[in-house]
GROMACS .gro file of C-alpha atoms in nm:
model
  377
    1MET     CA    1  -1.108 -15.214  15.778
    2TRP     CA    2  -1.211 -15.283  15.434
    3SER     CA    3  -0.814 -15.304  15.312
    4ARG     CA    4  -0.808 -15.587  15.548
    5LEU     CA    5  -1.134 -15.723  15.408
    6ALA     CA    6  -0.992 -15.688  15.062
    7VAL     CA    7  -0.666 -15.908  15.182
    8CYS     CA    8  -0.905 -16.170  15.335
    9ALA     CA    9  -1.075 -16.164  14.968
   10CYS     CA   10  -0.791 -16.222  14.819
   11LEU     CA   11  -0.657 -16.498  15.024
   12VAL     CA   12  -1.030 -16.672  15.017
   13GLY     CA   13  -1.100 -16.605  14.646
   14SER     CA   14  -0.948 -16.736  14.341
   15VAL     CA   15  -0.658 -16.559  14.164
   16ALA     CA   16  -0.886 -16.453  13.882
   17ALA     CA   17  -1.157 -16.326  14.142
   18MET     CA   18  -1.390 -16.589  14.011
   19CYS     CA   19  -1.524 -16.844  14.260
   20PRO     CA   20  -1.372 -17.165  14.109
   21ASP     CA   21  -1.594 -17.465  14.064
   22ASP     CA   22  -1.368 -17.719  14.182
   23PRO     CA   23  -1.533 -17.894  14.484
   24GLU     CA   24  -1.192 -17.981  14.604
   25VAL     CA   25  -1.057 -17.600  14.626
   26ASP     CA   26  -1.384 -17.440  14.720
   27LEU     CA   27  -1.269 -17.138  14.881
   28CYS     CA   28  -0.936 -17.173  14.963
   29GLU     CA   29  -0.635 -17.108  14.758
   30VAL     CA   30  -0.468 -17.393  14.551
   31ASP     CA   31  -0.187 -17.446  14.735
   32GLU     CA   32  -0.423 -17.510  15.067
   33GLN     CA   33  -0.621 -17.808  14.941
   34GLU     CA   34  -0.387 -18.074  15.092
   35THR     CA   35  -0.471 -17.877  15.476
   36SER     CA   36  -0.649 -18.049  15.728
   37HIS     CA   37  -0.955 -17.940  15.780
   38SER     CA   38  -0.946 -17.852  16.129
   39THR     CA   39  -0.641 -17.638  16.034
   40ARG     CA   40  -0.845 -17.496  15.737
   41ASN     CA   41  -1.065 -17.374  15.982
   42GLY     CA   42  -0.815 -17.242  16.231
   43ALA     CA   43  -0.697 -17.078  15.973
   44TRP     CA   44  -1.017 -16.908  15.813
   45MET     CA   45  -1.076 -16.816  16.220
   46ALA     CA   46  -0.747 -16.639  16.240
   47LEU     CA   47  -0.836 -16.425  15.896
   48LEU     CA   48  -1.244 -16.384  16.032
   49LEU     CA   49  -1.233 -16.313  16.414
   50PRO     CA   50  -1.042 -15.938  16.374
   51LEU     CA   51  -1.324 -15.839  16.157
   52ALA     CA   52  -1.586 -15.944  16.384
   53SER     CA   53  -1.561 -15.653  16.600
   54THR     CA   54  -1.625 -15.400  16.330
   55ARG     CA   55  -2.019 -15.375  16.131
   56PRO     CA   56  -2.176 -15.656  16.026
   57SER     CA   57  -2.044 -15.836  15.753
   58LEU     CA   58  -1.968 -16.137  15.557
   59ALA     CA   59  -1.642 -16.227  15.803
   60THR     CA   60  -1.827 -16.167  16.068
   61GLY     CA   61  -2.119 -16.404  15.974
   62LEU     CA   62  -1.870 -16.697  15.817
   63ALA     CA   63  -1.631 -16.643  16.117
   64LEU     CA   64  -1.982 -16.729  16.320
   65ALA     CA   65  -2.098 -17.028  16.079
   66LEU     CA   66  -1.713 -17.167  16.125
   67ALA     CA   67  -1.743 -17.133  16.513
   68ALA     CA   68  -2.093 -17.358  16.528
   69GLY     CA   69  -1.993 -17.623  16.686
   70SER     CA   70  -1.861 -17.466  16.973
   71VAL     CA   71  -2.126 -17.158  17.057
   72GLY     CA   72  -2.441 -17.370  16.982
   73VAL     CA   73  -2.565 -17.227  16.674
   74ASP     CA   74  -2.665 -17.445  16.376
   75ALA     CA   75  -2.408 -17.642  16.192
   76VAL     CA   76  -2.321 -17.568  15.861
   77THR     CA   77  -2.111 -17.722  15.571
   78CYS     CA   78  -1.820 -17.575  15.386
   79GLY     CA   79  -2.042 -17.627  15.033
   80GLU     CA   80  -2.337 -17.443  15.205
   81LEU     CA   81  -2.062 -17.171  15.267
   82LYS     CA   82  -1.951 -17.154  14.955
   83THR     CA   83  -2.300 -17.130  14.770
   84PHE     CA   84  -2.398 -16.858  14.966
   85TYR     CA   85  -2.058 -16.687  14.901
   86LYS     CA   86  -2.161 -16.744  14.521
   87ASN     CA   87  -2.533 -16.636  14.539
   88GLU     CA   88  -2.419 -16.285  14.728
   89GLN     CA   89  -2.182 -16.241  14.434
   90CYS     CA   90  -1.879 -16.188  14.676
   91CYS     CA   91  -1.591 -16.281  14.440
   92GLY     CA   92  -1.405 -15.986  14.364
   93GLN     CA   93  -1.641 -15.770  14.559
   94PRO     CA   94  -1.478 -15.742  14.898
   95THR     CA   95  -1.631 -15.440  15.011
   96GLN     CA   96  -1.983 -15.555  14.942
   97GLU     CA   97  -2.262 -15.603  15.222
   98VAL     CA   98  -2.435 -15.941  15.200
   99SER     CA   99  -2.824 -15.943  15.160
  100ALA     CA  100  -2.917 -16.280  15.366
  101PRO     CA  101  -2.829 -16.440  15.674
  102VAL     CA  102  -2.549 -16.623  15.698
  103PRO     CA  103  -2.544 -16.963  15.708
  104GLY     CA  104  -2.575 -17.129  16.058
  105THR     CA  105  -2.613 -16.808  16.220
  106ALA     CA  106  -2.922 -16.822  16.469
  107ALA     CA  107  -3.217 -16.643  16.432
  108CYS     CA  108  -3.315 -16.409  16.679
  109PRO     CA  109  -3.598 -16.536  16.898
  110TYR     CA  110  -3.789 -16.214  16.975
  111SER     CA  111  -3.945 -15.962  16.787
  112PHE     CA  112  -3.912 -15.584  16.907
  113ALA     CA  113  -4.173 -15.453  16.681
  114LYS     CA  114  -4.432 -15.278  16.880
  115PRO     CA  115  -4.785 -15.467  16.941
  116ALA     CA  116  -5.117 -15.345  16.812
  117CYS     CA  117  -5.296 -15.236  17.059
  118SER     CA  118  -5.580 -15.519  17.047
  119THR     CA  119  -5.319 -15.766  17.114
  120ALA     CA  120  -5.069 -15.573  17.386
  121GLU     CA  121  -5.124 -15.592  17.738
  122PRO     CA  122  -5.298 -15.329  17.951
  123GLN     CA  123  -5.195 -14.992  17.898
  124THR     CA  124  -5.057 -14.621  18.059
  125PRO     CA  125  -5.170 -14.374  18.117
  126ARG     CA  126  -5.537 -14.471  18.264
  127ASP     CA  127  -5.781 -14.223  18.354
  128LEU     CA  128  -5.775 -14.224  18.723
  129THR     CA  129  -6.101 -13.997  18.786
  130ALA     CA  130  -6.383 -14.130  19.013
  131GLY     CA  131  -6.592 -14.345  18.773
  132ALA     CA  132  -6.332 -14.366  18.541
  133VAL     CA  133  -6.395 -14.749  18.362
  134GLY     CA  134  -6.101 -14.986  18.204
  135SER     CA  135  -6.185 -15.326  18.018
  136MET     CA  136  -5.877 -15.515  18.063
  137THR     CA  137  -5.782 -15.817  18.354
  138PRO     CA  138  -5.404 -15.773  18.381
  139LYS     CA  139  -5.194 -16.085  18.354
  140ALA     CA  140  -4.856 -15.961  18.541
  141ALA     CA  141  -4.870 -15.870  18.945
  142THR     CA  142  -4.870 -15.530  19.092
  143LEU     CA  143  -4.562 -15.434  19.300
  144THR     CA  144  -4.608 -15.280  19.614
  145ASP     CA  145  -4.434 -14.945  19.740
  146ASP     CA  146  -4.204 -15.128  19.953
  147GLN     CA  147  -4.085 -15.378  19.665
  148ALA     CA  148  -4.080 -15.050  19.441
  149ASN     CA  149  -3.807 -14.865  19.671
  150PHE     CA  150  -3.612 -15.192  19.695
  151LEU     CA  151  -3.570 -15.162  19.312
  152PRO     CA  152  -3.247 -14.923  19.219
  153LEU     CA  153  -3.360 -14.594  19.085
  154VAL     CA  154  -3.225 -14.596  18.719
  155ASN     CA  155  -3.366 -14.314  18.543
  156VAL     CA  156  -3.568 -13.971  18.645
  157HIS     CA  157  -3.730 -13.807  18.355
  158PHE     CA  158  -4.027 -13.556  18.278
  159HIS     CA  159  -4.326 -13.537  18.056
  160LEU     CA  160  -4.504 -13.194  17.950
  161GLY     CA  161  -4.816 -13.214  18.142
  162ALA     CA  162  -4.951 -13.477  18.344
  163GLU     CA  163  -5.008 -13.804  18.108
  164HIS     CA  164  -5.282 -13.936  18.360
  165LYS     CA  165  -5.562 -13.750  18.427
  166THR     CA  166  -5.734 -13.700  18.827
  167GLU     CA  167  -5.936 -13.435  18.955
  168ALA     CA  168  -5.611 -13.233  19.023
  169TYR     CA  169  -5.463 -13.234  18.719
  170SER     CA  170  -5.785 -13.243  18.441
  171ASP     CA  171  -5.704 -12.880  18.207
  172ASP     CA  172  -5.665 -13.038  17.890
  173THR     CA  173  -5.628 -12.671  17.669
  174ASP     CA  174  -5.302 -12.739  17.558
  175SER     CA  175  -5.332 -13.101  17.443
  176ILE     CA  176  -5.655 -12.997  17.263
  177ALA     CA  177  -5.441 -12.720  17.053
  178TYR     CA  178  -5.197 -12.924  16.990
  179ASP     CA  179  -5.378 -13.204  16.843
  180ALA     CA  180  -5.602 -13.008  16.625
  181ALA     CA  181  -5.295 -12.844  16.460
  182SER     CA  182  -5.100 -13.185  16.441
  183SER     CA  183  -5.381 -13.379  16.283
  184GLY     CA  184  -5.194 -13.676  16.412
  185ARG     CA  185  -4.856 -13.616  16.332
  186ARG     CA  186  -4.579 -13.489  16.588
  187LEU     CA  187  -4.487 -13.104  16.541
  188ALA     CA  188  -4.187 -13.048  16.441
  189GLY     CA  189  -3.959 -12.912  16.757
  190ASN     CA  190  -4.264 -12.962  16.992
  191VAL     CA  191  -4.359 -13.238  17.217
  192ARG     CA  192  -4.725 -13.309  17.324
  193PRO     CA  193  -4.879 -13.153  17.644
  194GLY     CA  194  -5.060 -13.332  17.833
  195PHE     CA  195  -5.315 -13.232  18.125
  196MET     CA  196  -5.230 -12.919  18.351
  197CYS     CA  197  -5.306 -12.813  18.704
  198SER     CA  198  -5.530 -12.506  18.691
  199LYS     CA  199  -5.367 -12.170  18.708
  200SER     CA  200  -5.734 -12.003  18.769
  201SER     CA  201  -5.596 -11.914  19.126
  202LEU     CA  202  -5.224 -11.746  19.036
  203ASN     CA  203  -5.171 -11.423  19.053
  204ALA     CA  204  -4.913 -11.263  18.760
  205ASN     CA  205  -4.595 -11.257  19.055
  206GLN     CA  206  -4.661 -11.614  19.040
  207LEU     CA  207  -4.720 -11.653  18.657
  208ALA     CA  208  -4.389 -11.416  18.636
  209PRO     CA  209  -4.104 -11.575  18.347
  210TYR     CA  210  -3.807 -11.746  18.506
  211ASN     CA  211  -3.497 -11.810  18.337
  212PHE     CA  212  -3.413 -12.172  18.386
  213THR     CA  213  -3.018 -12.259  18.368
  214TYR     CA  214  -3.019 -12.623  18.347
  215CYS     CA  215  -3.368 -12.734  18.231
  216LYS     CA  216  -3.428 -12.709  17.858
  217GLY     CA  217  -3.712 -12.676  17.614
  218ASP     CA  218  -4.073 -12.581  17.699
  219VAL     CA  219  -3.988 -12.557  18.102
  220GLN     CA  220  -4.194 -12.238  18.216
  221VAL     CA  221  -4.399 -12.145  18.536
  222GLY     CA  222  -4.747 -12.200  18.507
  223LYS     CA  223  -4.698 -12.512  18.351
  224SER     CA  224  -4.738 -12.888  18.502
  225TYR     CA  225  -4.481 -13.175  18.470
  226GLU     CA  226  -4.528 -13.552  18.539
  227ILE     CA  227  -4.173 -13.669  18.675
  228HIS     CA  228  -4.143 -13.994  18.616
  229TYR     CA  229  -3.902 -14.204  18.907
  230VAL     CA  230  -3.801 -14.555  18.723
  231HIS     CA  231  -3.696 -14.828  18.901
  232SER     CA  232  -3.569 -15.181  18.758
  233SER     CA  233  -3.425 -15.487  18.884
  234ALA     CA  234  -3.198 -15.442  18.575
  235GLY     CA  235  -3.047 -15.132  18.711
  236MET     CA  236  -2.672 -15.112  18.759
  237ASP     CA  237  -2.511 -15.091  19.112
  238ASN     CA  238  -2.150 -15.006  19.156
  239ASN     CA  239  -2.127 -15.208  19.460
  240ALA     CA  240  -2.375 -15.509  19.457
  241THR     CA  241  -2.205 -15.661  19.759
  242ASP     CA  242  -2.312 -15.385  19.994
  243ASP     CA  243  -2.625 -15.514  20.027
  244MET     CA  244  -2.820 -15.189  19.932
  245ASN     CA  245  -2.932 -15.133  19.605
  246ALA     CA  246  -2.786 -14.802  19.516
  247ASP     CA  247  -2.889 -14.535  19.224
  248LEU     CA  248  -2.688 -14.511  18.900
  249LEU     CA  249  -2.905 -14.300  18.668
  250ALA     CA  250  -2.876 -14.257  18.305
  251ASP     CA  251  -3.068 -14.084  17.999
  252GLY     CA  252  -3.321 -14.289  17.836
  253LEU     CA  253  -3.511 -14.622  17.984
  254GLY     CA  254  -3.219 -14.855  17.801
  255GLY     CA  255  -3.103 -14.929  18.151
  256ALA     CA  256  -3.455 -15.025  18.318
  257ALA     CA  257  -3.546 -15.231  18.031
  258ASN     CA  258  -3.207 -15.429  17.925
  259GLY     CA  259  -2.965 -15.306  18.189
  260ARG     CA  260  -2.694 -15.559  18.220
  261GLY     CA  261  -2.861 -15.783  17.933
  262LEU     CA  262  -3.148 -15.864  18.128
  263LEU     CA  263  -3.477 -15.909  17.907
  264ASN     CA  264  -3.758 -15.969  18.177
  265PRO     CA  265  -3.668 -15.709  18.454
  266MET     CA  266  -3.917 -15.569  18.687
  267ILE     CA  267  -4.012 -15.229  18.665
  268VAL     CA  268  -4.163 -14.986  18.876
  269VAL     CA  269  -4.255 -14.624  18.786
  270GLN     CA  270  -4.359 -14.367  19.001
  271GLY     CA  271  -4.544 -14.081  18.824
  272GLN     CA  272  -4.566 -13.750  19.024
  273ILE     CA  273  -4.704 -13.423  18.928
  274PHE     CA  274  -4.556 -13.071  18.977
  275GLN     CA  275  -4.687 -12.722  18.870
  276ILE     CA  276  -4.366 -12.481  18.900
  277VAL     CA  277  -4.518 -12.161  19.059
  278ASN     CA  278  -4.318 -11.827  19.228
  279GLY     CA  279  -4.314 -11.849  19.556
  280ALA     CA  280  -4.440 -12.218  19.576
  281ALA     CA  281  -4.277 -12.425  19.823
  282THR     CA  282  -3.873 -12.498  19.777
  283VAL     CA  283  -3.773 -12.878  19.752
  284ASP     CA  284  -3.402 -12.948  19.779
  285ASP     CA  285  -3.409 -13.275  19.640
  286MET     CA  286  -3.667 -13.348  19.370
  287LEU     CA  287  -3.494 -13.614  19.191
  288HIS     CA  288  -3.581 -13.824  19.491
  289GLY     CA  289  -3.924 -13.650  19.491
  290TRP     CA  290  -4.146 -13.895  19.570
  291THR     CA  291  -4.021 -13.980  19.908
  292VAL     CA  292  -3.938 -13.596  19.991
  293VAL     CA  293  -4.233 -13.472  19.888
  294GLY     CA  294  -4.458 -13.766  19.989
  295HIS     CA  295  -4.735 -13.917  19.845
  296ASP     CA  296  -5.015 -13.994  20.037
  297ASN     CA  297  -5.310 -13.963  19.786
  298SER     CA  298  -5.127 -14.269  19.582
  299VAL     CA  299  -5.264 -14.535  19.357
  300MET     CA  300  -5.095 -14.818  19.181
  301TYR     CA  301  -5.235 -14.992  18.886
  302PRO     CA  302  -5.045 -15.260  18.603
  303GLY     CA  303  -4.984 -15.090  18.250
  304SER     CA  304  -4.712 -14.999  18.030
  305THR     CA  305  -4.459 -14.761  17.937
  306THR     CA  306  -4.594 -14.446  17.785
  307GLY     CA  307  -4.480 -14.160  17.554
  308GLN     CA  308  -4.559 -14.001  17.257
  309SER     CA  309  -4.450 -14.265  16.993
  310HIS     CA  310  -4.778 -14.476  17.160
  311ASP     CA  311  -5.132 -14.432  17.082
  312ASN     CA  312  -5.463 -14.613  17.058
  313GLU     CA  313  -5.349 -14.818  16.788
  314VAL     CA  314  -4.973 -14.877  16.831
  315CYS     CA  315  -4.927 -14.995  17.159
  316SER     CA  316  -4.595 -15.048  17.442
  317PRO     CA  317  -4.489 -15.421  17.448
  318TYR     CA  318  -4.355 -15.367  17.783
  319SER     CA  319  -4.584 -15.484  18.130
  320ILE     CA  320  -4.501 -15.267  18.428
  321THR     CA  321  -4.638 -15.164  18.764
  322TRP     CA  322  -4.738 -14.790  18.779
  323HIS     CA  323  -4.785 -14.606  19.151
  324VAL     CA  324  -4.939 -14.222  19.049
  325ASP     CA  325  -4.966 -13.930  19.324
  326LYS     CA  326  -5.321 -13.781  19.231
  327ASP     CA  327  -5.184 -13.493  19.391
  328CYS     CA  328  -5.075 -13.182  19.232
  329HIS     CA  329  -4.783 -13.027  19.406
  330GLN     CA  330  -4.686 -12.675  19.354
  331VAL     CA  331  -4.308 -12.591  19.314
  332SER     CA  332  -4.048 -12.312  19.289
  333PRO     CA  333  -3.864 -12.253  18.968
  334GLU     CA  334  -3.554 -12.249  19.148
  335SER     CA  335  -3.659 -12.628  19.268
  336PHE     CA  336  -3.745 -12.761  18.913
  337ASP     CA  337  -3.404 -12.601  18.784
  338ASN     CA  338  -3.232 -12.783  19.064
  339LEU     CA  339  -3.349 -13.105  18.995
  340CYS     CA  340  -3.254 -13.078  18.615
  341LYS     CA  341  -2.910 -12.952  18.781
  342GLN     CA  342  -2.847 -13.272  18.985
  343MET     CA  343  -2.971 -13.478  18.660
  344SER     CA  344  -2.672 -13.306  18.471
  345GLU     CA  345  -2.405 -13.250  18.738
  346ALA     CA  346  -2.460 -13.586  18.943
  347TYR     CA  347  -2.514 -13.840  18.671
  348GLY     CA  348  -2.398 -13.650  18.343
  349MET     CA  349  -2.764 -13.660  18.201
  350TYR     CA  350  -2.860 -13.468  17.935
  351ALA     CA  351  -3.128 -13.556  17.701
  352ASP     CA  352  -3.361 -13.602  17.988
  353LEU     CA  353  -3.339 -13.260  18.071
  354TYR     CA  354  -3.590 -13.160  17.786
  355PRO     CA  355  -3.943 -13.259  17.870
  356HIS     CA  356  -4.099 -13.572  17.712
  357GLY     CA  357  -4.414 -13.577  17.493
  358SER     CA  358  -4.688 -13.673  17.655
  359ARG     CA  359  -4.903 -14.022  17.542
  360LYS     CA  360  -5.332 -13.930  17.474
  361LEU     CA  361  -5.527 -14.121  17.733
  362VAL     CA  362  -5.505 -14.439  17.637
  363SER     CA  363  -5.927 -14.554  17.534
  364SER     CA  364  -6.050 -14.788  17.798
  365GLN     CA  365  -6.083 -15.085  17.600
  366TYR     CA  366  -5.693 -15.090  17.654
  367VAL     CA  367  -5.637 -15.021  18.015
  368VAL     CA  368  -5.717 -15.198  18.322
  369LYS     CA  369  -6.054 -15.230  18.491
  370SER     CA  370  -6.145 -14.988  18.756
  371GLU     CA  371  -6.101 -15.282  19.042
  372PHE     CA  372  -5.718 -15.358  18.959
  373VAL     CA  373  -5.694 -14.972  19.064
  374LYS     CA  374  -5.625 -15.002  19.410
  375PRO     CA  375  -5.504 -14.749  19.707
  376LEU     CA  376  -5.060 -14.775  19.715
  377ALA     CA  377  -4.975 -14.985  19.958
   0.00000   0.00000   0.00000
């Protein structure tokens, strides 16, 4: 690629590898002075567009700038291009990367910086125990159970411990120990645990270790995991003409937030908490556990994405609907391992076979008021 860029530099630079000051020459060879403006631009595009598919470079920017009239970005003159070329000291330096935006390229209208919690919309996870309060009034509507199930399922992943807190899962022994050891930093190789279902009634046989074949990382008998079933209007569908929103799962939340290039999708996350216990119920399809296991004791509320990268200072920029099952469901280790097997073999997932870290319970000042936490309908 760089050899081609060097050839282009030879064609557009001066013979002495110095930018000429003659305004009639600009970046063209001397024998091209009589070439018409349209022909000259066509030659530029022929040289530069093959390079535009590689890493961002001067060639990419110049190609975009010369195409300004047809793609709607700001118009740019040849003189402005010449000034930019000289200011960036590109003459004789075909491999040098430019440090400033190329004239004529449109600025991105979006900021992807995560907002401070003081300016963000309501966050998740929220305390769902009786009497828990919140301070915020949401701007986004909350989608219902039927509306959530109409959206394609785009991702399934699980967190170590529950990110939410209810009477059924409120043991924070592990998270307190993690936070004390980390002093606010993420411990190398470990993810932050959330709330656990109580183990006080379990015997030694129920807590005996199990060798997981498909699940990776910190997946153990006795521990609890909050599984997130992520639905999004941005989800891919192999057959969009069959009146069905079929599942097409993949690792990560990219498909939920920006699938098919959408920037404002509707997203619903269904959260369900499972404790792995030897001899507990067998669930053949935990990949669709929300509908298979049942969720009679659930609530819905407006919130955000979660995860260990957010806290009570740096918040999530996304507004989404949450449906959370307030019960703790015991499940056999074979069933949980089969979930990972389904994710791996049916959808080629790998990263989400590991548990994600749990976000700290969000301060009451950054979550919705209790009147916006309603029984699932």
